[in-house]
PDB file of C-alpha atoms and ligand atoms in Angstrom:
ATOM      1  CA  UNK A   1       0.000   0.000   0.000  1.00 87.00           C
ATOM      2  CA  UNK A   2       2.314   2.725  -1.217  1.00 96.00           C
ATOM      3  CA  UNK A   3       1.064   6.268  -1.541  1.00 97.00           C
ATOM      4  CA  UNK A   4       2.505   8.723  -4.049  1.00 98.00           C
ATOM      5  CA  UNK A   5       2.293  12.427  -4.643  1.00 98.00           C
ATOM      6  CA  UNK A   6       2.774  14.267  -7.930  1.00 98.00           C
ATOM      7  CA  UNK A   7       3.833  17.824  -7.078  1.00 98.00           C
ATOM      8  CA  UNK A   8       4.146  20.739  -9.454  1.00 97.00           C
ATOM      9  CA  UNK A   9       3.112  24.275 -10.227  1.00 97.00           C
ATOM     10  CA  UNK A  10       0.487  23.197 -12.763  1.00 98.00           C
ATOM     11  CA  UNK A  11       0.276  26.777 -14.031  1.00 98.00           C
ATOM     12  CA  UNK A  12      -1.678  25.511 -15.899  1.00 98.00           C
ATOM     13  CA  UNK A  13      -2.084  21.739 -16.143  1.00 98.00           C
ATOM     14  CA  UNK A  14      -1.226  20.396 -19.615  1.00 98.00           C
ATOM     15  CA  UNK A  15      -1.897  17.213 -21.583  1.00 97.00           C
ATOM     16  CA  UNK A  16       1.625  16.108 -20.550  1.00 96.00           C
ATOM     17  CA  UNK A  17       0.745  16.340 -16.856  1.00 97.00           C
ATOM     18  CA  UNK A  18      -2.555  14.560 -17.517  1.00 97.00           C
ATOM     19  CA  UNK A  19      -0.736  11.736 -19.304  1.00 96.00           C
ATOM     20  CA  UNK A  20       1.514  11.166 -16.275  1.00 97.00           C
ATOM     21  CA  UNK A  21      -1.477  11.197 -13.904  1.00 97.00           C
ATOM     22  CA  UNK A  22      -3.455   8.789 -16.105  1.00 97.00           C
ATOM     23  CA  UNK A  23      -0.575   6.326 -16.508  1.00 97.00           C
ATOM     24  CA  UNK A  24       0.907   6.384 -13.025  1.00 97.00           C
ATOM     25  CA  UNK A  25      -1.996   6.727 -10.586  1.00 97.00           C
ATOM     26  CA  UNK A  26      -3.106   3.056 -10.880  1.00 96.00           C
ATOM     27  CA  UNK A  27       0.324   1.916  -9.645  1.00 97.00           C
ATOM     28  CA  UNK A  28      -0.238   3.358  -6.177  1.00 97.00           C
ATOM     29  CA  UNK A  29      -2.789   2.825  -3.433  1.00 96.00           C
ATOM     30  CA  UNK A  30      -3.270   6.571  -3.260  1.00 96.00           C
ATOM     31  CA  UNK A  31      -2.182   9.224  -5.748  1.00 98.00           C
ATOM     32  CA  UNK A  32      -2.381  12.928  -4.958  1.00 98.00           C
ATOM     33  CA  UNK A  33      -1.707  15.779  -7.341  1.00 98.00           C
ATOM     34  CA  UNK A  34      -0.087  18.393  -5.113  1.00 98.00           C
ATOM     35  CA  UNK A  35      -0.286  21.964  -6.303  1.00 98.00           C
ATOM     36  CA  UNK A  36       2.710  23.933  -5.103  1.00 97.00           C
ATOM     37  CA  UNK A  37       2.056  27.470  -3.998  1.00 96.00           C
ATOM     38  CA  UNK A  38       5.215  29.379  -3.251  1.00 93.00           C
ATOM     39  CA  UNK A  39       5.332  33.034  -2.285  1.00 91.00           C
ATOM     40  CA  UNK A  40       8.646  33.238  -4.168  1.00 92.00           C
ATOM     41  CA  UNK A  41       6.977  32.292  -7.476  1.00 93.00           C
ATOM     42  CA  UNK A  42       4.744  34.339  -9.697  1.00 95.00           C
ATOM     43  CA  UNK A  43       1.887  32.381 -11.215  1.00 97.00           C
ATOM     44  CA  UNK A  44      -0.446  33.273 -14.055  1.00 97.00           C
ATOM     45  CA  UNK A  45      -3.372  31.490 -12.420  1.00 98.00           C
ATOM     46  CA  UNK A  46      -4.327  31.722  -8.754  1.00 97.00           C
ATOM     47  CA  UNK A  47      -4.025  28.642  -6.579  1.00 97.00           C
ATOM     48  CA  UNK A  48      -7.808  28.224  -6.626  1.00 98.00           C
ATOM     49  CA  UNK A  49      -7.954  28.453 -10.418  1.00 98.00           C
ATOM     50  CA  UNK A  50      -5.053  26.014 -10.909  1.00 98.00           C
ATOM     51  CA  UNK A  51      -6.811  23.552  -8.608  1.00 98.00           C
ATOM     52  CA  UNK A  52     -10.151  24.007 -10.336  1.00 98.00           C
ATOM     53  CA  UNK A  53      -8.599  23.405 -13.763  1.00 98.00           C
ATOM     54  CA  UNK A  54      -7.038  20.174 -12.481  1.00 98.00           C
ATOM     55  CA  UNK A  55     -10.134  19.025 -10.588  1.00 97.00           C
ATOM     56  CA  UNK A  56     -12.334  19.363 -13.655  1.00 97.00           C
ATOM     57  CA  UNK A  57     -10.051  16.909 -15.459  1.00 97.00           C
ATOM     58  CA  UNK A  58      -9.985  14.310 -12.708  1.00 95.00           C
ATOM     59  CA  UNK A  59     -13.665  13.377 -12.849  1.00 90.00           C
ATOM     60  CA  UNK A  60     -13.060  10.185 -14.865  1.00 89.00           C
ATOM     61  CA  UNK A  61      -9.964   9.191 -12.847  1.00 92.00           C
ATOM     62  CA  UNK A  62     -11.111   7.309  -9.782  1.00 87.00           C
ATOM     63  CA  UNK A  63      -9.075   7.774  -6.645  1.00 87.00           C
ATOM     64  CA  UNK A  64      -6.876  10.659  -7.755  1.00 97.00           C
ATOM     65  CA  UNK A  65      -6.821  13.340  -5.098  1.00 97.00           C
ATOM     66  CA  UNK A  66      -5.744  16.951  -5.216  1.00 98.00           C
ATOM     67  CA  UNK A  67      -4.135  19.023  -2.485  1.00 98.00           C
ATOM     68  CA  UNK A  68      -1.942  22.072  -1.876  1.00 98.00           C
ATOM     69  CA  UNK A  69       1.596  22.428  -0.544  1.00 97.00           C
ATOM     70  CA  UNK A  70       2.926  25.804   0.547  1.00 95.00           C
ATOM     71  CA  UNK A  71       6.077  24.496   2.239  1.00 95.00           C
ATOM     72  CA  UNK A  72       8.671  21.811   1.621  1.00 96.00           C
ATOM     73  CA  UNK A  73       7.415  18.934  -0.461  1.00 97.00           C
ATOM     74  CA  UNK A  74       9.194  16.323   1.706  1.00 98.00           C
ATOM     75  CA  UNK A  75       7.427  17.714   4.771  1.00 98.00           C
ATOM     76  CA  UNK A  76       4.139  17.453   2.923  1.00 98.00           C
ATOM     77  CA  UNK A  77       4.954  13.870   1.861  1.00 98.00           C
ATOM     78  CA  UNK A  78       5.830  12.871   5.427  1.00 98.00           C
ATOM     79  CA  UNK A  79       2.675  14.246   6.986  1.00 97.00           C
ATOM     80  CA  UNK A  80       0.588  12.700   4.201  1.00 97.00           C
ATOM     81  CA  UNK A  81       2.236   9.301   4.727  1.00 97.00           C
ATOM     82  CA  UNK A  82       3.515   9.266   1.152  1.00 98.00           C
ATOM     83  CA  UNK A  83       6.792   7.429   0.453  1.00 97.00           C
ATOM     84  CA  UNK A  84       7.046   8.465  -3.191  1.00 98.00           C
ATOM     85  CA  UNK A  85       7.357  11.737  -5.071  1.00 98.00           C
ATOM     86  CA  UNK A  86       6.596  11.321  -8.776  1.00 98.00           C
ATOM     87  CA  UNK A  87       8.208  13.694 -11.256  1.00 97.00           C
ATOM     88  CA  UNK A  88       8.138  13.746 -15.047  1.00 95.00           C
ATOM     89  CA  UNK A  89      11.176  13.927 -17.309  1.00 95.00           C
ATOM     90  CA  UNK A  90      10.619  15.349 -20.756  1.00 92.00           C
ATOM     91  CA  UNK A  91      14.140  15.763 -22.068  1.00 89.00           C
ATOM     92  CA  UNK A  92      17.739  16.116 -20.996  1.00 89.00           C
ATOM     93  CA  UNK A  93      17.026  19.767 -20.204  1.00 86.00           C
ATOM     94  CA  UNK A  94      14.811  18.653 -17.284  1.00 92.00           C
ATOM     95  CA  UNK A  95      17.473  16.343 -15.901  1.00 95.00           C
ATOM     96  CA  UNK A  96      19.704  18.771 -14.008  1.00 96.00           C
ATOM     97  CA  UNK A  97      16.808  20.427 -12.239  1.00 95.00           C
ATOM     98  CA  UNK A  98      15.163  17.099 -11.351  1.00 96.00           C
ATOM     99  CA  UNK A  99      18.324  15.421 -10.048  1.00 97.00           C
ATOM    100  CA  UNK A 100      19.230  18.482  -7.970  1.00 97.00           C
ATOM    101  CA  UNK A 101      15.785  18.548  -6.433  1.00 97.00           C
ATOM    102  CA  UNK A 102      15.734  14.781  -5.850  1.00 98.00           C
ATOM    103  CA  UNK A 103      19.109  14.959  -4.092  1.00 98.00           C
ATOM    104  CA  UNK A 104      18.077  17.852  -1.879  1.00 98.00           C
ATOM    105  CA  UNK A 105      14.866  16.076  -0.969  1.00 98.00           C
ATOM    106  CA  UNK A 106      16.847  12.909  -0.232  1.00 98.00           C
ATOM    107  CA  UNK A 107      19.048  14.836   2.194  1.00 98.00           C
ATOM    108  CA  UNK A 108      16.026  16.421   3.827  1.00 98.00           C
ATOM    109  CA  UNK A 109      14.257  13.090   4.242  1.00 98.00           C
ATOM    110  CA  UNK A 110      16.036   9.865   3.154  1.00 98.00           C
ATOM    111  CA  UNK A 111      12.853   7.850   3.622  1.00 97.00           C
ATOM    112  CA  UNK A 112      11.118   9.490   0.691  1.00 98.00           C
ATOM    113  CA  UNK A 113      11.958   8.360  -2.825  1.00 98.00           C
ATOM    114  CA  UNK A 114      11.712  10.456  -5.964  1.00 98.00           C
ATOM    115  CA  UNK A 115      10.538   8.422  -8.935  1.00 98.00           C
ATOM    116  CA  UNK A 116      11.115   9.814 -12.381  1.00 97.00           C
ATOM    117  CA  UNK A 117       8.659   8.956 -15.111  1.00 97.00           C
ATOM    118  CA  UNK A 118       9.563   9.447 -18.737  1.00 95.00           C
ATOM    119  CA  UNK A 119       7.085  11.512 -20.648  1.00 91.00           C
ATOM    120  CA  UNK A 120       5.222  10.029 -23.569  1.00 94.00           C
ATOM    121  CA  UNK A 121       7.072  11.421 -26.634  1.00 94.00           C
ATOM    122  CA  UNK A 122       3.734  12.736 -27.892  1.00 95.00           C
ATOM    123  CA  UNK A 123       3.768  15.255 -25.028  1.00 95.00           C
ATOM    124  CA  UNK A 124       7.460  15.753 -24.387  1.00 93.00           C
ATOM    125  CA  UNK A 125       7.562  19.183 -26.025  1.00 94.00           C
ATOM    126  CA  UNK A 126       4.723  20.575 -23.927  1.00 96.00           C
ATOM    127  CA  UNK A 127       5.587  22.919 -21.068  1.00 96.00           C
ATOM    128  CA  UNK A 128       3.199  25.204 -19.177  1.00 97.00           C
ATOM    129  CA  UNK A 129       5.532  28.144 -19.833  1.00 96.00           C
ATOM    130  CA  UNK A 130       5.515  27.583 -23.598  1.00 96.00           C
ATOM    131  CA  UNK A 131       1.769  27.079 -23.691  1.00 97.00           C
ATOM    132  CA  UNK A 132       1.267  30.442 -21.953  1.00 97.00           C
ATOM    133  CA  UNK A 133       3.533  32.116 -24.470  1.00 96.00           C
ATOM    134  CA  UNK A 134       1.704  30.571 -27.419  1.00 96.00           C
ATOM    135  CA  UNK A 135      -1.607  31.561 -25.815  1.00 96.00           C
ATOM    136  CA  UNK A 136      -0.655  35.241 -25.842  1.00 96.00           C
ATOM    137  CA  UNK A 137      -0.719  35.044 -29.648  1.00 95.00           C
ATOM    138  CA  UNK A 138      -4.191  33.530 -29.750  1.00 92.00           C
ATOM    139  CA  UNK A 139      -3.087  30.165 -31.216  1.00 94.00           C
ATOM    140  CA  UNK A 140      -5.159  26.979 -31.080  1.00 95.00           C
ATOM    141  CA  UNK A 141      -4.183  25.262 -27.819  1.00 96.00           C
ATOM    142  CA  UNK A 142      -6.180  22.053 -28.219  1.00 95.00           C
ATOM    143  CA  UNK A 143      -3.080  19.900 -28.819  1.00 95.00           C
ATOM    144  CA  UNK A 144      -1.391  21.120 -25.640  1.00 97.00           C
ATOM    145  CA  UNK A 145      -3.918  21.484 -22.849  1.00 98.00           C
ATOM    146  CA  UNK A 146      -7.365  20.167 -21.823  1.00 98.00           C
ATOM    147  CA  UNK A 147     -10.345  22.117 -23.187  1.00 98.00           C
ATOM    148  CA  UNK A 148     -11.107  23.911 -19.910  1.00 98.00           C
ATOM    149  CA  UNK A 149      -7.503  25.161 -19.715  1.00 98.00           C
ATOM    150  CA  UNK A 150      -7.592  26.357 -23.329  1.00 98.00           C
ATOM    151  CA  UNK A 151     -10.751  28.326 -22.508  1.00 97.00           C
ATOM    152  CA  UNK A 152      -9.193  29.796 -19.349  1.00 98.00           C
ATOM    153  CA  UNK A 153      -6.055  30.866 -21.232  1.00 97.00           C
ATOM    154  CA  UNK A 154      -8.138  32.380 -24.009  1.00 96.00           C
ATOM    155  CA  UNK A 155     -10.108  34.389 -21.452  1.00 96.00           C
ATOM    156  CA  UNK A 156      -6.886  35.446 -19.703  1.00 94.00           C
ATOM    157  CA  UNK A 157      -5.299  36.789 -22.867  1.00 92.00           C
ATOM    158  CA  UNK A 158      -8.346  38.153 -24.746  1.00 83.00           C
TER     159      UNK A 158
HETATM  160  P1  ADP B   1       7.412  22.601 -11.450  1.00 53.11           P
HETATM  161  O1  ADP B   1       7.345  24.081 -11.314  1.00 53.11           O
HETATM  162  O2  ADP B   1       7.447  21.868 -10.143  1.00 53.11           O
HETATM  163  O3  ADP B   1       8.445  22.083 -12.413  1.00 53.11           O
HETATM  164  P2  ADP B   1       5.419  21.879 -13.439  1.00 53.11           P
HETATM  165  O4  ADP B   1       3.938  22.063 -13.331  1.00 53.11           O
HETATM  166  O5  ADP B   1       6.114  22.614 -14.519  1.00 53.11           O
HETATM  167  O6  ADP B   1       5.967  22.212 -11.998  1.00 53.11           O
HETATM  168  O7  ADP B   1       5.743  20.332 -13.618  1.00 53.11           O
HETATM  169  C1  ADP B   1       5.354  19.370 -12.678  1.00 53.11           C
HETATM  170  C2  ADP B   1       5.942  18.029 -13.067  1.00 53.11           C
HETATM  171  O8  ADP B   1       5.399  17.605 -14.313  1.00 53.11           O
HETATM  172  C3  ADP B   1       7.471  18.068 -13.269  1.00 53.11           C
HETATM  173  O9  ADP B   1       8.018  16.846 -12.838  1.00 53.11           O
HETATM  174  C4  ADP B   1       7.610  18.203 -14.766  1.00 53.11           C
HETATM  175  O10 ADP B   1       8.831  17.663 -15.224  1.00 53.11           O
HETATM  176  C5  ADP B   1       6.432  17.378 -15.236  1.00 53.11           C
HETATM  177  N1  ADP B   1       5.990  17.806 -16.559  1.00 53.11           N
HETATM  178  C6  ADP B   1       5.889  19.057 -17.032  1.00 53.11           C
HETATM  179  N2  ADP B   1       5.452  19.060 -18.305  1.00 53.11           N
HETATM  180  C7  ADP B   1       5.286  17.759 -18.648  1.00 53.11           C
HETATM  181  C8  ADP B   1       4.908  17.085 -19.848  1.00 53.11           C
HETATM  182  N3  ADP B   1       4.643  17.747 -20.961  1.00 53.11           N
HETATM  183  N4  ADP B   1       4.841  15.752 -19.819  1.00 53.11           N
HETATM  184  C9  ADP B   1       5.136  15.083 -18.699  1.00 53.11           C
HETATM  185  N5  ADP B   1       5.558  15.638 -17.564  1.00 53.11           N
HETATM  186  C10 ADP B   1       5.618  16.964 -17.525  1.00 53.11           C
END
């Protein structure tokens, strides 16, 4: 009975994030998407909006939970009884950041494992940052994000 968390900014959630959630959640007894909210980061969407956009896409995924973390992710994992942090790896460019974070988290709490999941190549080019940039030019976002996110981005930039 191993619980996992999938933390991230999800600003906003993309089809790449959804693919990881869909594929990985059945492997764990409990799977929680944890929306990070850091005062040091500037987000396009509020915490509430980021959570709403995720929640609306979880309706057909039984047992996937959603929560917020405003502090250290290992502290969150410990109090939630989660042994595993799931992270996605799109390309080599993600590697340095992910290994640095995994090593720091390991030092902070050696009992919590970071598990890296390779992205489906169909989604490996999708990043929230890029999607936001494309959205500012009014492009069709249907290949990058769920429909509710495309609508929210359109509204944001219209
Ligand atoms: P963070 O600010 O923590 O990197 P993100 O929302 O950008 O938050 O990403 C959360 C997790 O999802 C990270 O592990 C990231 O590598 C992964 N991820 C981001 N985009 C994709 C994608 N297109 N496919 C699969 N995983 C992704």
